[in-house]
């Protein structure tokens, strides 16, 4: 089993920045891809960003591209999401995820990830 613990959420104003972190423990594998998804009330969980196991390839949804940056520290088994220029529409519960990804299209797919964190709330006021 792999345990993921997300942190760093909070209440900020539009235009502010926030940094989310996710720590992995348990039977982690260095070949796991890591990702962030988010879910707003009444909506489906959506892809935000992902990073491959080497850390050299990153993937973003169009809505966050240019504002968010995903990174990972393999020595510490952590993944971070730097969120800049936050907008009210970024308000959601953010979840980190881990899994073995075989094709590029799977980075964006919720069902491709085996392990999920508990979620951390991000609220952006206008």
PDB file of C-alpha atoms in Angstrom:
ATOM      1  CA  UNK A   1       0.000   0.000   0.000  1.00  0.00           C
ATOM      2  CA  UNK A   2       0.960   3.577  -0.644  1.00  0.00           C
ATOM      3  CA  UNK A   3      -0.189   6.417   1.556  1.00  0.00           C
ATOM      4  CA  UNK A   4      -0.427   9.952   0.214  1.00  0.00           C
ATOM      5  CA  UNK A   5      -0.887  12.957   2.464  1.00  0.00           C
ATOM      6  CA  UNK A   6      -1.650  16.293   0.891  1.00  0.00           C
ATOM      7  CA  UNK A   7      -1.212  19.650   2.595  1.00  0.00           C
ATOM      8  CA  UNK A   8      -0.918  23.369   1.954  1.00  0.00           C
ATOM      9  CA  UNK A   9      -4.462  24.329   1.100  1.00  0.00           C
ATOM     10  CA  UNK A  10      -6.105  27.440   2.437  1.00  0.00           C
ATOM     11  CA  UNK A  11      -8.143  30.570   1.809  1.00  0.00           C
ATOM     12  CA  UNK A  12      -6.524  33.169  -0.452  1.00  0.00           C
ATOM     13  CA  UNK A  13      -7.570  36.076  -2.637  1.00  0.00           C
ATOM     14  CA  UNK A  14      -7.636  36.155  -6.409  1.00  0.00           C
ATOM     15  CA  UNK A  15      -4.153  36.764  -7.753  1.00  0.00           C
ATOM     16  CA  UNK A  16      -2.429  35.195  -4.759  1.00  0.00           C
ATOM     17  CA  UNK A  17      -0.180  32.152  -4.760  1.00  0.00           C
ATOM     18  CA  UNK A  18      -0.351  28.887  -2.860  1.00  0.00           C
ATOM     19  CA  UNK A  19       1.847  25.810  -2.749  1.00  0.00           C
ATOM     20  CA  UNK A  20       0.446  22.341  -2.215  1.00  0.00           C
ATOM     21  CA  UNK A  21       2.574  19.407  -1.124  1.00  0.00           C
ATOM     22  CA  UNK A  22       1.986  15.686  -1.097  1.00  0.00           C
ATOM     23  CA  UNK A  23       4.109  13.197   0.818  1.00  0.00           C
ATOM     24  CA  UNK A  24       4.162   9.553  -0.199  1.00  0.00           C
ATOM     25  CA  UNK A  25       4.976   6.712   2.165  1.00  0.00           C
ATOM     26  CA  UNK A  26       4.592   2.972   2.350  1.00  0.00           C
ATOM     27  CA  UNK A  27       5.383   0.725  -0.583  1.00  0.00           C
ATOM     28  CA  UNK A  28       6.269   3.561  -2.893  1.00  0.00           C
ATOM     29  CA  UNK A  29       7.976   2.964  -6.204  1.00  0.00           C
ATOM     30  CA  UNK A  30      10.371   5.354  -7.842  1.00  0.00           C
ATOM     31  CA  UNK A  31       8.641   4.673 -11.170  1.00  0.00           C
ATOM     32  CA  UNK A  32       5.286   6.073 -10.076  1.00  0.00           C
ATOM     33  CA  UNK A  33       3.919   9.096 -11.871  1.00  0.00           C
ATOM     34  CA  UNK A  34       2.398  11.696  -9.577  1.00  0.00           C
ATOM     35  CA  UNK A  35      -0.504  13.998 -10.277  1.00  0.00           C
ATOM     36  CA  UNK A  36      -2.944  16.512  -8.864  1.00  0.00           C
ATOM     37  CA  UNK A  37      -6.660  16.464  -9.496  1.00  0.00           C
ATOM     38  CA  UNK A  38      -9.337  18.758  -8.143  1.00  0.00           C
ATOM     39  CA  UNK A  39     -13.014  18.543  -7.433  1.00  0.00           C
ATOM     40  CA  UNK A  40     -15.372  21.457  -6.980  1.00  0.00           C
ATOM     41  CA  UNK A  41     -18.740  20.984  -5.242  1.00  0.00           C
ATOM     42  CA  UNK A  42     -21.211  19.258  -7.522  1.00  0.00           C
ATOM     43  CA  UNK A  43     -18.608  18.571 -10.192  1.00  0.00           C
ATOM     44  CA  UNK A  44     -16.509  15.628 -11.246  1.00  0.00           C
ATOM     45  CA  UNK A  45     -12.896  15.269 -10.213  1.00  0.00           C
ATOM     46  CA  UNK A  46     -10.745  16.844 -12.912  1.00  0.00           C
ATOM     47  CA  UNK A  47      -7.125  16.570 -13.940  1.00  0.00           C
ATOM     48  CA  UNK A  48      -4.865  19.486 -13.003  1.00  0.00           C
ATOM     49  CA  UNK A  49      -1.238  18.454 -13.488  1.00  0.00           C
ATOM     50  CA  UNK A  50       1.024  15.409 -13.617  1.00  0.00           C
ATOM     51  CA  UNK A  51       4.715  14.609 -13.623  1.00  0.00           C
ATOM     52  CA  UNK A  52       6.382  11.462 -14.845  1.00  0.00           C
ATOM     53  CA  UNK A  53       8.562   9.253 -12.712  1.00  0.00           C
ATOM     54  CA  UNK A  54      11.828  10.894 -13.785  1.00  0.00           C
ATOM     55  CA  UNK A  55      10.479  14.383 -13.196  1.00  0.00           C
ATOM     56  CA  UNK A  56      11.456  15.444 -16.691  1.00  0.00           C
ATOM     57  CA  UNK A  57       7.999  15.487 -18.248  1.00  0.00           C
ATOM     58  CA  UNK A  58       5.044  17.476 -16.989  1.00  0.00           C
ATOM     59  CA  UNK A  59       1.443  17.737 -18.111  1.00  0.00           C
ATOM     60  CA  UNK A  60      -1.155  20.392 -17.389  1.00  0.00           C
ATOM     61  CA  UNK A  61      -4.783  21.063 -18.022  1.00  0.00           C
ATOM     62  CA  UNK A  62      -5.425  24.043 -20.265  1.00  0.00           C
ATOM     63  CA  UNK A  63      -7.087  25.912 -17.404  1.00  0.00           C
ATOM     64  CA  UNK A  64      -3.914  25.998 -15.287  1.00  0.00           C
ATOM     65  CA  UNK A  65      -1.175  25.972 -17.908  1.00  0.00           C
ATOM     66  CA  UNK A  66       1.178  28.885 -17.370  1.00  0.00           C
ATOM     67  CA  UNK A  67      -0.030  29.481 -13.800  1.00  0.00           C
ATOM     68  CA  UNK A  68       0.643  26.186 -12.012  1.00  0.00           C
ATOM     69  CA  UNK A  69       3.891  24.242 -11.810  1.00  0.00           C
ATOM     70  CA  UNK A  70       4.230  20.657 -10.665  1.00  0.00           C
ATOM     71  CA  UNK A  71       7.522  19.309  -9.351  1.00  0.00           C
ATOM     72  CA  UNK A  72       8.771  16.318  -7.418  1.00  0.00           C
ATOM     73  CA  UNK A  73      11.591  15.456  -5.057  1.00  0.00           C
ATOM     74  CA  UNK A  74      12.301  11.770  -5.459  1.00  0.00           C
ATOM     75  CA  UNK A  75      14.701  11.698  -2.544  1.00  0.00           C
ATOM     76  CA  UNK A  76      11.908  12.838  -0.219  1.00  0.00           C
ATOM     77  CA  UNK A  77       9.007  11.117  -2.043  1.00  0.00           C
ATOM     78  CA  UNK A  78       7.131  14.379  -2.347  1.00  0.00           C
ATOM     79  CA  UNK A  79       5.327  16.195  -5.128  1.00  0.00           C
ATOM     80  CA  UNK A  80       4.416  19.869  -5.060  1.00  0.00           C
ATOM     81  CA  UNK A  81       2.039  22.101  -6.944  1.00  0.00           C
ATOM     82  CA  UNK A  82       2.951  25.778  -7.079  1.00  0.00           C
ATOM     83  CA  UNK A  83      -0.183  27.731  -7.895  1.00  0.00           C
ATOM     84  CA  UNK A  84       0.190  31.341  -9.004  1.00  0.00           C
ATOM     85  CA  UNK A  85      -2.327  33.929 -10.168  1.00  0.00           C
ATOM     86  CA  UNK A  86      -5.124  32.023  -8.503  1.00  0.00           C
ATOM     87  CA  UNK A  87      -8.673  32.593  -9.679  1.00  0.00           C
ATOM     88  CA  UNK A  88     -12.005  31.977  -7.946  1.00  0.00           C
ATOM     89  CA  UNK A  89     -12.634  29.133 -10.396  1.00  0.00           C
ATOM     90  CA  UNK A  90      -9.607  27.341  -8.936  1.00  0.00           C
ATOM     91  CA  UNK A  91     -11.601  26.808  -5.758  1.00  0.00           C
ATOM     92  CA  UNK A  92     -11.836  23.062  -5.129  1.00  0.00           C
ATOM     93  CA  UNK A  93     -10.644  20.152  -3.070  1.00  0.00           C
ATOM     94  CA  UNK A  94      -7.234  19.163  -4.427  1.00  0.00           C
ATOM     95  CA  UNK A  95      -6.132  15.540  -4.438  1.00  0.00           C
ATOM     96  CA  UNK A  96      -2.717  14.092  -5.123  1.00  0.00           C
ATOM     97  CA  UNK A  97      -2.461  10.753  -6.857  1.00  0.00           C
ATOM     98  CA  UNK A  98       0.169   8.180  -7.757  1.00  0.00           C
ATOM     99  CA  UNK A  99       0.337   5.308 -10.182  1.00  0.00           C
ATOM    100  CA  UNK A 100       2.189   3.554 -12.940  1.00  0.00           C
ATOM    101  CA  UNK A 101       1.474   5.283 -16.237  1.00  0.00           C
ATOM    102  CA  UNK A 102       2.133   3.505 -19.525  1.00  0.00           C
ATOM    103  CA  UNK A 103       0.864   5.905 -22.157  1.00  0.00           C
ATOM    104  CA  UNK A 104       0.901   9.676 -22.393  1.00  0.00           C
ATOM    105  CA  UNK A 105      -2.859   9.877 -22.561  1.00  0.00           C
ATOM    106  CA  UNK A 106      -3.163   8.108 -19.228  1.00  0.00           C
ATOM    107  CA  UNK A 107      -1.513  10.975 -17.342  1.00  0.00           C
ATOM    108  CA  UNK A 108      -4.774  12.883 -17.733  1.00  0.00           C
ATOM    109  CA  UNK A 109      -7.062  10.035 -16.772  1.00  0.00           C
ATOM    110  CA  UNK A 110      -8.314   9.696 -13.222  1.00  0.00           C
ATOM    111  CA  UNK A 111      -8.722   5.922 -13.527  1.00  0.00           C
ATOM    112  CA  UNK A 112      -5.036   5.437 -14.345  1.00  0.00           C
ATOM    113  CA  UNK A 113      -3.954   6.301 -10.795  1.00  0.00           C
ATOM    114  CA  UNK A 114      -4.038   3.654  -8.093  1.00  0.00           C
ATOM    115  CA  UNK A 115      -3.435   5.723  -4.980  1.00  0.00           C
ATOM    116  CA  UNK A 116      -5.055   8.907  -3.728  1.00  0.00           C
ATOM    117  CA  UNK A 117      -4.491  11.357  -0.932  1.00  0.00           C
ATOM    118  CA  UNK A 118      -7.227  12.659   1.351  1.00  0.00           C
ATOM    119  CA  UNK A 119      -7.590  16.049  -0.308  1.00  0.00           C
ATOM    120  CA  UNK A 120      -6.754  19.585   0.724  1.00  0.00           C
ATOM    121  CA  UNK A 121      -9.164  22.490   0.287  1.00  0.00           C
ATOM    122  CA  UNK A 122      -8.229  25.548  -1.770  1.00  0.00           C
ATOM    123  CA  UNK A 123     -10.599  28.495  -1.663  1.00  0.00           C
ATOM    124  CA  UNK A 124      -9.973  31.595  -3.759  1.00  0.00           C
ATOM    125  CA  UNK A 125     -12.074  34.654  -3.023  1.00  0.00           C
ATOM    126  CA  UNK A 126     -12.720  37.351  -5.614  1.00  0.00           C
TER     127      UNK A 126
END
